[in-house]
Coordinates of C-alpha atoms in Angstrom, one line a residue:
M1 CA 101.2 189.9 30.7
G2 CA 97.8 189.2 32.3
R3 CA 98.6 190.1 35.9
Q4 CA 96.0 191.4 38.1
Y5 CA 96.9 193.8 41.0
G6 CA 94.6 194.2 44.0
D7 CA 91.1 194.3 43.1
Q8 CA 91.8 195.8 39.6
Q9 CA 90.6 193.2 37.3
R10 CA 91.8 193.0 33.5
Q11 CA 89.8 195.6 31.4
D12 CA 90.8 194.0 28.1
D13 CA 90.1 190.4 28.6
G14 CA 86.4 190.5 29.1
P15 CA 84.8 187.1 30.3
A16 CA 87.2 184.2 31.3
L17 CA 88.5 182.5 28.1
A18 CA 87.3 179.0 27.2
V19 CA 90.8 177.8 27.8
P20 CA 92.9 179.1 30.7
R21 CA 96.1 180.8 29.5
H22 CA 98.2 179.5 32.4
V23 CA 97.5 176.2 34.3
A24 CA 99.5 174.9 37.2
C25 CA 99.5 171.4 38.7
V26 CA 100.3 170.3 42.1
M27 CA 101.2 166.7 41.3
D28 CA 100.0 165.1 44.7
G29 CA 99.5 161.6 45.8
N30 CA 102.3 159.6 44.5
G31 CA 103.2 158.0 47.6
R32 CA 99.6 157.2 48.6
W33 CA 99.1 155.7 45.1
A34 CA 102.0 153.3 46.0
Q35 CA 100.9 152.6 49.5
R36 CA 97.5 151.6 48.3
R37 CA 99.3 149.0 46.2
S38 CA 101.5 147.7 48.8
L39 CA 104.4 149.4 46.8
P40 CA 107.3 151.4 48.1
R41 CA 106.8 155.2 47.6
T42 CA 109.2 155.4 45.0
A43 CA 107.0 153.2 42.6
G44 CA 104.6 156.2 42.9
H45 CA 107.1 158.7 41.8
R46 CA 108.3 156.2 38.9
A47 CA 104.6 155.9 37.9
A48 CA 104.1 159.7 37.7
E49 CA 106.4 160.0 34.8
S50 CA 103.7 158.9 32.1
T51 CA 101.2 161.2 33.9
V52 CA 103.6 164.2 33.2
I53 CA 103.9 163.5 29.6
D54 CA 100.2 162.9 29.2
I55 CA 99.4 166.2 30.7
I56 CA 102.0 168.0 28.9
E57 CA 100.5 166.8 25.5
A58 CA 97.0 167.4 26.6
A59 CA 97.7 171.1 27.7
R60 CA 99.5 171.7 24.4
A61 CA 96.7 170.3 22.3
A62 CA 94.1 172.1 24.3
G63 CA 95.7 175.5 23.6
V64 CA 97.2 176.2 27.1
E65 CA 100.1 178.7 26.7
W66 CA 101.7 178.2 30.0
L67 CA 101.8 175.0 32.1
S68 CA 103.7 174.9 35.5
L69 CA 104.5 171.7 37.3
Y70 CA 105.2 171.5 41.1
A71 CA 107.7 168.9 41.0
F72 CA 109.8 169.5 44.4
S73 CA 109.2 172.0 47.1
T74 CA 111.8 173.6 49.3
E75 CA 110.1 171.6 52.3
N76 CA 110.5 168.2 50.5
W77 CA 114.2 168.3 51.4
N78 CA 112.8 167.0 54.8
R79 CA 111.9 163.8 53.2
P80 CA 114.0 160.7 53.8
G81 CA 117.5 160.8 52.2
T82 CA 116.9 157.7 50.4
E83 CA 113.6 159.1 48.7
V84 CA 115.4 162.5 48.0
D85 CA 118.1 160.6 46.2
Y86 CA 115.8 158.5 44.1
L87 CA 113.8 161.7 43.1
M88 CA 117.0 163.3 41.9
R89 CA 117.9 160.4 39.7
L90 CA 114.4 159.9 38.6
V91 CA 114.2 163.5 37.6
R92 CA 117.4 163.3 35.6
R93 CA 116.6 160.4 33.6
V94 CA 112.9 161.9 32.7
V95 CA 114.6 165.3 31.7
R96 CA 117.1 163.4 29.5
K97 CA 114.5 160.9 28.2
H98 CA 111.9 163.3 27.1
A99 CA 114.0 166.2 26.0
P100 CA 113.8 165.4 22.3
L101 CA 110.1 165.2 22.5
L102 CA 109.9 168.7 24.3
L103 CA 112.1 170.1 21.7
A104 CA 110.0 168.5 18.9
R105 CA 106.6 169.9 20.1
G106 CA 108.1 173.3 20.3
I107 CA 107.7 173.6 24.1
R108 CA 109.9 176.2 25.8
C109 CA 111.3 174.5 29.2
R110 CA 112.5 176.3 32.2
F111 CA 112.9 175.6 35.9
L112 CA 111.8 177.6 38.9
G113 CA 113.8 177.5 41.9
A114 CA 116.6 174.8 41.4
A115 CA 119.1 177.0 43.6
D116 CA 119.8 174.7 46.5
P117 CA 123.5 173.4 46.6
R118 CA 122.2 170.0 47.5
I119 CA 120.9 169.5 43.9
P120 CA 123.3 167.1 42.2
R121 CA 125.6 169.0 39.8
E122 CA 124.8 166.8 36.8
L123 CA 121.1 167.5 37.3
A124 CA 121.5 171.2 37.6
Q125 CA 123.4 170.7 34.3
D126 CA 120.8 169.0 32.7
F127 CA 118.1 171.7 33.8
D128 CA 120.4 174.3 32.2
D129 CA 120.9 172.3 29.1
L130 CA 117.2 171.7 28.6
T131 CA 116.6 175.4 28.9
T132 CA 119.1 176.2 26.6
L133 CA 118.0 173.6 24.0
T134 CA 114.5 174.9 24.0
A135 CA 115.0 178.6 24.6
G136 CA 114.0 179.5 20.9
N137 CA 110.9 177.3 21.0
L138 CA 107.6 179.6 20.5
G139 CA 104.9 177.0 21.5
M140 CA 103.8 176.4 25.2
T141 CA 106.0 177.4 28.0
L142 CA 106.5 174.4 30.7
T143 CA 107.7 175.6 34.1
V144 CA 108.9 172.8 36.4
A145 CA 109.0 174.1 39.9
F146 CA 111.8 172.3 41.5
D147 CA 113.4 173.2 44.8
H148 CA 110.7 175.8 44.7
G149 CA 109.1 178.0 47.6
G150 CA 106.7 180.8 46.9
R151 CA 107.7 182.4 50.2
R152 CA 111.4 182.2 49.3
D153 CA 110.7 183.9 45.9
I154 CA 108.7 186.7 47.6
V155 CA 111.7 187.2 50.0
E156 CA 114.1 187.2 47.0
A157 CA 112.1 189.6 45.3
A158 CA 112.1 192.0 48.3
R159 CA 115.9 191.7 48.6
S160 CA 116.3 192.5 45.0
L161 CA 114.3 195.7 45.5
I162 CA 116.5 196.7 48.6
R163 CA 119.7 196.0 46.7
N164 CA 118.6 198.0 43.9
E165 CA 117.7 201.0 46.3
I166 CA 114.3 201.4 45.3
P167 CA 112.5 203.9 47.5
A168 CA 109.7 202.2 49.6
D169 CA 107.2 204.7 48.2
D170 CA 108.0 203.6 44.7
V171 CA 107.2 199.9 45.2
T172 CA 104.1 199.0 43.5
E173 CA 102.6 195.5 43.1
R174 CA 103.7 195.7 39.4
L175 CA 107.2 196.7 40.2
F176 CA 107.3 194.0 42.8
A177 CA 106.4 191.2 40.4
D178 CA 109.1 192.4 37.9
H179 CA 111.7 191.4 40.6
L180 CA 110.2 187.8 41.1
P181 CA 111.7 184.8 39.1
F182 CA 110.5 184.8 35.5
P183 CA 108.7 188.1 35.7
D184 CA 107.3 187.3 32.2
T185 CA 105.1 184.6 33.8
P186 CA 101.2 185.6 33.6
D187 CA 99.3 185.0 36.7
V188 CA 97.9 181.4 37.1
D189 CA 94.4 181.2 35.8
L190 CA 93.8 177.6 37.1
V191 CA 95.4 175.3 39.6
I192 CA 94.9 171.6 39.6
R193 CA 95.7 169.7 42.7
T194 CA 95.4 166.1 42.5
S195 CA 94.6 163.4 45.3
G196 CA 91.8 165.6 46.7
E197 CA 94.1 167.5 49.3
Q198 CA 93.2 171.3 49.3
R199 CA 96.3 173.3 50.3
I200 CA 98.4 175.7 48.5
S201 CA 101.6 174.1 50.0
N202 CA 103.6 177.4 49.3
F203 CA 103.4 177.0 45.6
M204 CA 103.8 180.2 43.4
L205 CA 102.0 182.3 46.0
W206 CA 102.0 185.6 44.3
Q207 CA 101.1 184.1 40.9
V208 CA 97.9 182.3 42.2
A209 CA 96.5 185.1 44.0
Y210 CA 93.5 185.2 41.8
A211 CA 93.6 181.6 40.5
E212 CA 90.7 179.1 40.2
W213 CA 91.3 175.8 41.9
V214 CA 90.1 172.3 41.2
F215 CA 90.9 169.2 43.4
P216 CA 90.2 166.1 41.7
E217 CA 90.4 163.0 43.7
A218 CA 92.7 160.9 41.4
H219 CA 96.1 160.4 42.7
W220 CA 98.7 161.8 40.1
P221 CA 99.8 158.6 38.7
D222 CA 96.0 157.8 37.7
F223 CA 95.3 161.4 36.5
R224 CA 95.2 161.4 32.7
A225 CA 94.3 163.6 29.7
P226 CA 90.4 163.3 30.0
D227 CA 90.8 164.2 33.8
F228 CA 92.7 167.3 32.8
L229 CA 90.3 168.3 30.2
A230 CA 87.4 167.8 32.9
C231 CA 89.2 170.4 34.8
L232 CA 89.4 172.8 32.0
H233 CA 85.8 172.1 31.6
A234 CA 85.2 173.0 35.1
Y235 CA 87.3 176.3 34.7
R236 CA 85.2 177.6 31.6
H237 CA 82.1 177.7 34.0
R238 CA 83.6 179.6 36.7
D239 CA 82.7 183.2 37.0
R240 CA 85.9 185.0 37.5
R241 CA 85.3 188.5 39.0
F242 CA 88.7 189.5 40.6
G243 CA 87.1 191.0 43.5
G244 CA 84.1 192.8 41.7
V245 CA 80.7 192.1 40.9
P246 CA 78.8 191.0 37.8
P247 CA 77.7 193.8 35.6
Q248 CA 74.1 193.0 35.7
T249 CA 74.1 193.4 39.5
N250 CA 75.1 197.1 39.0
G251 CA 76.7 197.1 42.4
D252 CA 73.4 196.1 44.2
P253 CA 74.7 193.9 47.4
S254 CA 71.5 192.1 47.3

């Protein structure tokens, strides 16, 4: 499914494709967008909705097969309760509002994380309903990372291996990956983090091991399809070696 293990690079893919198969976005800068306009932080989250739909449409049109969006991290529970409550209501409205569009576009939707009991029952049900509604779609797969933490996923995979009594010497990177949530997800090719911040922030730690990163300065509410396409263009010019060297160097360290 396109995973790389250690320094072993893909033998069948050749050079990086013109369009990355799996793009992940860290949707950063909503609060700062609002503060620059003397608005409450919640206004930034509300403004982010149009960007989400714009990027989903742009990714699908560009031929991206997998799109992952970082919507809410395990650490985001530490934000003020009023902001968290607002986000829960907003996400529920967005999910219900755009479900028909996602279904019509042939997009398969699923939610990475979404395990904390603090998630309102109604929102968790909306997640399940959208997952079921779009399960048969054969177009782009949209993964929304909500209540997600990369470290937690790795810990849960380790626990799964232990529960299945798999001998330590039998554990390989491939087997370990099979115990992560959604093991069919290919490794991330390109991560886009808006607002100029340059951190991983506990996002899909296993899957981004060999990803290319782009850090556009625009805050997420100002990020649009042309900006997304510019990131894809930047990716096309990256030299992805997966720990190796270009063939023309023939191993010459100079």
